[in-house]
Structures are given as structure tokens and as C-alpha cells.
């Protein structure tokens, strides 16, 4: 979503995108976890779920604040907590890299994607703790994917700005499509605009109608008035000029 210098926002979203998180668990082998599927009902929210699960942050910011790295659960971070990197040095007489050995084969080793090998020294209880934390995080990520791909977010994406102007450009004369368009905008107002500070709406027509002359504060009253205003728009019967959209954005 982008916002112009006049505060007008345009929205775009991909409905077919799948969220795949790569991870490596054996030497040189990479698999994917599909966050859009689960053996459990990941769409069910519980009182134990953190409130940030349904925050209006865009995905990059959300992951930076609440993702694996912020929880110290990335592969690199976990390796540093459960073991240490095996030392290697170049042996001139052999003409190759030589790795150190620790206590024979007592400790398990795991190879990082970059080729480094780590000696695992933690107890099984510690590994089970990380397993529990990772499974909980995976479940939260699945629920986040469900949230950002449902309702108005599936069509418009997430509104991350505190103030927006929604430009409604619906030139169809098909009343069925027009009603769907109205319903989508009303859903956007109820689900997302209610969570920001200020808004306005411009309806593209030959007269370019505006809900208000300037952006207004978001309140229960202004949202209800905006919904009523959108509901009162009529399906066009006359041709709208090509320049009307450009004029509305400017």
C-alpha cells in the first residue's frame, strides 16, 4: 500500500501467495513448512493468544517485532544456545582443513547451511523446551497468516498508516459487481479503518464526490456515517471520463 503526498492511499494484495518458511535439519537438505495448512484448527483464536496477533503492522514490521529472531528462536540463535561451533584450521602439511574432535562420538553434531558444524552439548530437556517454543511460534504464525488473508485484508492488504484517504473507483454498470464493491469498502471501514486515527473517502465520478472536505477523526459516529454514505452511492448509468480517476487521486 502506498500513500501520496495528499494522504490518498492505494491498495494491492496477492490472494494466491503461500507463505513458506525454509529450514534446514540435515546436511544440505532444505524443506518447507506451509503455514497455510495445519493438522489443527489454526483459525481458532483463544484467550491465550497475544493481542499483537491481530495488529495492523505490515508483515515485515510484524516479523521484526514478533518473529523468530525477536524470540531468539532462529536457527543460528538456537545453535548458539545448545552447542558450539566445531573448530577447524588449515593444516599445511596435509594441505587441507582439519576439524577438531570432541570426546569422540559422545556428542551429536549438526551442520549449518553454510557448512559449519556445531557440536550439540545441551540436555534432552533443553531440546524439548525449544521444540515446545517452536511449535507454539509456528501455531501463532499460522494464525497470523489466517488473519492477514481474511476479510478486507485479503482484498486490500493491511492499512499500516495512521491516516488514509480511500479512493473508490468503480465504473461498472453491473449492479451485482457494484454491490460487491460497496460491501468490500464497508468491510474495510469496519475491520481496518476503525483501528486508525483519521480517514476520508473519495468516490470517483464525473463530479468526484468526497465524504468530507478534509480527513476526519475515526469515531463510531464517523464510521457509521461513512458506511451510510457508501451505501447511498448508486450504480452508474452514464459514462465516467477517463481523467476522473487521475483528478480524484490528485
Coordinates of C-alpha atoms in Angstrom, one line a residue:
X1 CA 0.0 0.0 0.0
X2 CA 1.3 3.5 -0.9
X3 CA 0.2 6.9 0.3
X4 CA 0.5 10.0 -1.8
X5 CA 1.5 13.5 -0.6
X6 CA -2.1 14.3 -0.2
X7 CA -2.7 11.3 2.1
X8 CA -4.6 9.2 -0.5
X9 CA -3.8 5.5 -0.3
X10 CA -3.9 2.8 -3.0
X11 CA -4.1 -0.8 -2.0
X12 CA -2.8 -4.1 -3.6
X13 CA -2.8 -7.6 -2.3
X14 CA -2.0 -11.1 -3.7
X15 CA -4.6 -13.7 -2.9
X16 CA -2.7 -16.6 -4.2
X17 CA 0.6 -16.2 -2.3
X18 CA 1.7 -19.0 0.0
X19 CA 3.9 -18.4 3.0
X20 CA 6.7 -20.9 3.0
X21 CA 9.4 -20.8 5.7
X22 CA 12.6 -22.6 4.8
X23 CA 14.5 -24.5 7.4
X24 CA 17.5 -27.0 7.3
X25 CA 17.6 -30.0 9.5
X26 CA 20.2 -32.3 7.9
X27 CA 23.3 -31.9 5.8
X28 CA 22.5 -29.8 2.7
X29 CA 18.8 -30.7 2.8
X30 CA 16.1 -27.9 2.9
X31 CA 12.4 -28.4 3.4
X32 CA 9.4 -26.0 3.7
X33 CA 6.8 -25.5 6.3
X34 CA 3.5 -24.5 4.7
X35 CA 1.9 -22.0 7.2
X36 CA -1.4 -22.1 5.4
X37 CA -2.1 -25.7 6.4
X38 CA -2.2 -27.4 9.8
X39 CA -3.4 -30.6 11.4
X40 CA -5.1 -28.4 14.0
X41 CA -7.7 -25.7 13.5
X42 CA -5.2 -22.8 13.3
X43 CA -8.0 -20.3 12.6
X44 CA -9.4 -20.6 16.1
X45 CA -8.3 -17.8 18.3
X46 CA -8.1 -18.3 22.1
X47 CA -7.8 -16.1 25.1
X48 CA -4.2 -17.3 25.4
X49 CA -3.3 -15.7 22.1
X50 CA -1.3 -12.5 22.3
X51 CA -3.1 -9.3 21.2
X52 CA -0.3 -8.5 18.7
X53 CA -1.6 -11.5 16.6
X54 CA -4.2 -9.2 15.0
X55 CA -2.2 -6.0 15.0
X56 CA -2.2 -3.7 11.9
X57 CA 1.5 -3.9 11.4
X58 CA 2.7 -4.8 7.9
X59 CA 4.3 -8.2 7.7
X60 CA 7.9 -7.1 7.6
X61 CA 7.5 -4.9 10.8
X62 CA 5.4 -7.6 12.5
X63 CA 8.1 -10.3 11.9
X64 CA 10.8 -7.9 13.1
X65 CA 9.0 -7.3 16.4
X66 CA 7.4 -10.7 17.0
X67 CA 9.1 -13.2 14.6
X68 CA 11.6 -15.9 15.3
X69 CA 14.6 -13.6 15.7
X70 CA 12.9 -11.4 18.3
X71 CA 12.0 -14.5 20.3
X72 CA 15.6 -15.9 19.9
X73 CA 14.3 -18.9 18.0
X74 CA 16.1 -18.5 14.7
X75 CA 18.3 -21.5 13.7
X76 CA 21.5 -19.5 14.4
X77 CA 20.3 -18.3 17.8
X78 CA 19.2 -21.8 18.9
X79 CA 22.5 -23.4 17.8
X80 CA 24.4 -20.9 19.9
X81 CA 22.3 -21.9 22.9
X82 CA 22.5 -25.7 22.6
X83 CA 26.1 -26.2 21.4
X84 CA 29.2 -24.6 20.0
X85 CA 30.9 -24.4 16.6
X86 CA 33.5 -27.1 15.9
X87 CA 36.9 -25.5 15.4
X88 CA 38.6 -26.0 12.1
X89 CA 42.1 -24.9 10.9
X90 CA 44.2 -25.3 7.8
X91 CA 46.9 -28.0 8.1
X92 CA 49.8 -27.0 5.8
X93 CA 51.4 -30.5 5.8
X94 CA 48.1 -32.1 4.8
X95 CA 47.1 -29.3 2.6
X96 CA 43.5 -29.2 3.8
X97 CA 41.2 -28.1 6.6
X98 CA 41.3 -30.2 9.7
X99 CA 38.4 -30.2 12.2
X100 CA 38.8 -30.8 15.9
X101 CA 37.1 -33.8 17.6
X102 CA 35.4 -33.5 20.9
X103 CA 35.0 -36.6 23.2
X104 CA 34.9 -39.0 20.3
X105 CA 31.3 -39.6 19.2
X106 CA 29.7 -38.8 22.6
X107 CA 28.1 -35.6 21.3
X108 CA 25.8 -35.3 18.3
X109 CA 26.8 -32.8 15.5
X110 CA 24.6 -30.8 13.1
X111 CA 25.7 -28.9 10.0
X112 CA 24.6 -25.4 9.3
X113 CA 23.5 -24.3 5.8
X114 CA 26.9 -22.5 5.4
X115 CA 28.8 -25.7 6.0
X116 CA 29.8 -25.0 9.7
X117 CA 29.4 -27.9 12.0
X118 CA 28.1 -27.5 15.6
X119 CA 28.6 -29.8 18.5
X120 CA 25.4 -30.2 20.5
X121 CA 26.0 -30.3 24.2
X122 CA 22.6 -29.5 25.7
X123 CA 20.4 -32.0 27.6
X124 CA 17.3 -33.5 26.0
X125 CA 15.1 -31.4 28.3
X126 CA 16.5 -28.3 26.8
X127 CA 15.8 -29.5 23.3
X128 CA 12.2 -30.4 24.3
X129 CA 11.8 -26.8 25.6
X130 CA 12.9 -25.4 22.3
X131 CA 10.6 -27.8 20.5
X132 CA 7.7 -26.6 22.5
X133 CA 8.5 -22.9 21.9
X134 CA 9.0 -23.5 18.2
X135 CA 5.7 -25.4 17.9
X136 CA 3.9 -22.6 19.7
X137 CA 5.5 -20.0 17.4
X138 CA 4.6 -22.0 14.3
X139 CA 1.0 -22.1 15.5
X140 CA 1.0 -18.3 16.0
X141 CA 2.5 -17.8 12.6
X142 CA -0.3 -19.9 11.1
X143 CA -2.9 -17.8 12.9
X144 CA -1.2 -14.6 11.7
X145 CA -1.4 -15.9 8.1
X146 CA -5.1 -16.7 8.5
X147 CA -5.7 -13.2 9.9
X148 CA -3.9 -11.2 7.1
X149 CA -5.6 -13.3 4.4
X150 CA -9.1 -13.0 5.7
X151 CA -11.8 -10.3 5.3
X152 CA -10.9 -7.0 3.9
X153 CA -7.2 -7.7 4.4
X154 CA -7.4 -10.4 1.7
X155 CA -8.5 -7.8 -0.8
X156 CA -6.8 -4.6 0.3
X157 CA -3.9 -5.8 2.4
X158 CA -3.3 -4.2 5.8
X159 CA -3.6 -0.5 6.4
X160 CA -0.5 0.5 8.3
X161 CA -0.8 4.3 8.0
X162 CA -2.5 6.3 10.8
X163 CA -4.3 8.5 8.2
X164 CA -5.6 7.4 4.8
X165 CA -7.9 8.6 2.0
X166 CA -9.7 5.8 0.2
X167 CA -10.3 6.5 -3.5
X168 CA -13.2 4.3 -4.7
X169 CA -13.0 3.8 -8.5
X170 CA -16.0 1.6 -9.6
X171 CA -17.0 2.3 -13.1
X172 CA -19.0 -0.8 -13.6
X173 CA -22.7 -0.7 -14.7
X174 CA -23.2 -4.2 -13.4
X175 CA -25.3 -3.8 -10.3
X176 CA -24.1 -7.2 -8.9
X177 CA -20.5 -6.2 -9.1
X178 CA -21.3 -2.7 -7.8
X179 CA -22.9 -4.2 -4.7
X180 CA -19.9 -6.4 -4.1
X181 CA -17.7 -3.3 -4.4
X182 CA -19.8 -1.5 -1.8
X183 CA -19.7 -4.4 0.6
X184 CA -15.9 -4.7 0.3
X185 CA -15.4 -1.0 1.1
X186 CA -17.9 -1.3 4.1
X187 CA -15.9 -4.3 5.3
X188 CA -12.7 -2.3 5.0
X189 CA -14.2 0.5 7.1
X190 CA -15.4 -1.9 9.8
X191 CA -12.4 -4.1 10.1
X192 CA -9.4 -1.7 9.5
X193 CA -10.3 2.0 9.3
X194 CA -11.7 1.7 12.8
X195 CA -8.2 0.9 14.0
X196 CA -6.5 4.1 12.6
X197 CA -6.7 7.8 13.5
X198 CA -8.0 9.7 10.5
X199 CA -9.7 9.0 7.2
X200 CA -11.6 10.3 4.2
X201 CA -13.2 8.8 1.1
X202 CA -13.3 10.0 -2.5
X203 CA -15.8 8.4 -4.8
X204 CA -14.7 8.6 -8.5
X205 CA -17.4 10.1 -10.7
X206 CA -17.7 13.0 -13.1
X207 CA -18.1 15.2 -10.0
X208 CA -15.6 13.3 -7.8
X209 CA -17.7 13.2 -4.6
X210 CA -15.9 13.4 -1.2
X211 CA -17.2 12.1 2.0
X212 CA -15.6 15.1 3.8
X213 CA -13.6 18.0 2.6
X214 CA -10.7 17.1 4.8
X215 CA -9.6 13.9 6.7
X216 CA -11.6 13.5 9.9
X217 CA -11.0 11.6 13.2
X218 CA -12.1 8.0 13.4
X219 CA -15.0 7.6 15.8
X220 CA -18.0 5.3 16.0
X221 CA -20.2 8.1 14.6
X222 CA -17.9 9.0 11.6
X223 CA -17.6 5.3 10.7
X224 CA -21.4 4.9 10.8
X225 CA -21.8 8.0 8.6
X226 CA -19.2 6.7 6.2
X227 CA -20.9 3.4 5.9
X228 CA -24.2 5.1 5.2
X229 CA -22.5 7.4 2.6
X230 CA -21.0 4.4 0.8
X231 CA -24.4 2.6 0.9
X232 CA -26.1 5.6 -0.8
X233 CA -23.8 5.6 -3.8
X234 CA -25.6 4.5 -6.9
X235 CA -24.5 2.2 -9.8
X236 CA -23.5 4.5 -12.7
X237 CA -25.8 4.8 -15.7
X238 CA -23.6 7.3 -17.6
X239 CA -20.0 7.1 -18.8
X240 CA -17.4 8.5 -16.5
X241 CA -14.5 10.4 -18.0
X242 CA -11.1 8.7 -18.2
X243 CA -9.5 11.6 -16.4
X244 CA -11.8 11.3 -13.4
X245 CA -9.6 8.8 -11.6
X246 CA -6.5 11.0 -12.0
X247 CA -8.3 14.0 -10.8
X248 CA -9.5 12.1 -7.7
X249 CA -6.0 11.0 -6.8
X250 CA -4.6 14.5 -7.3

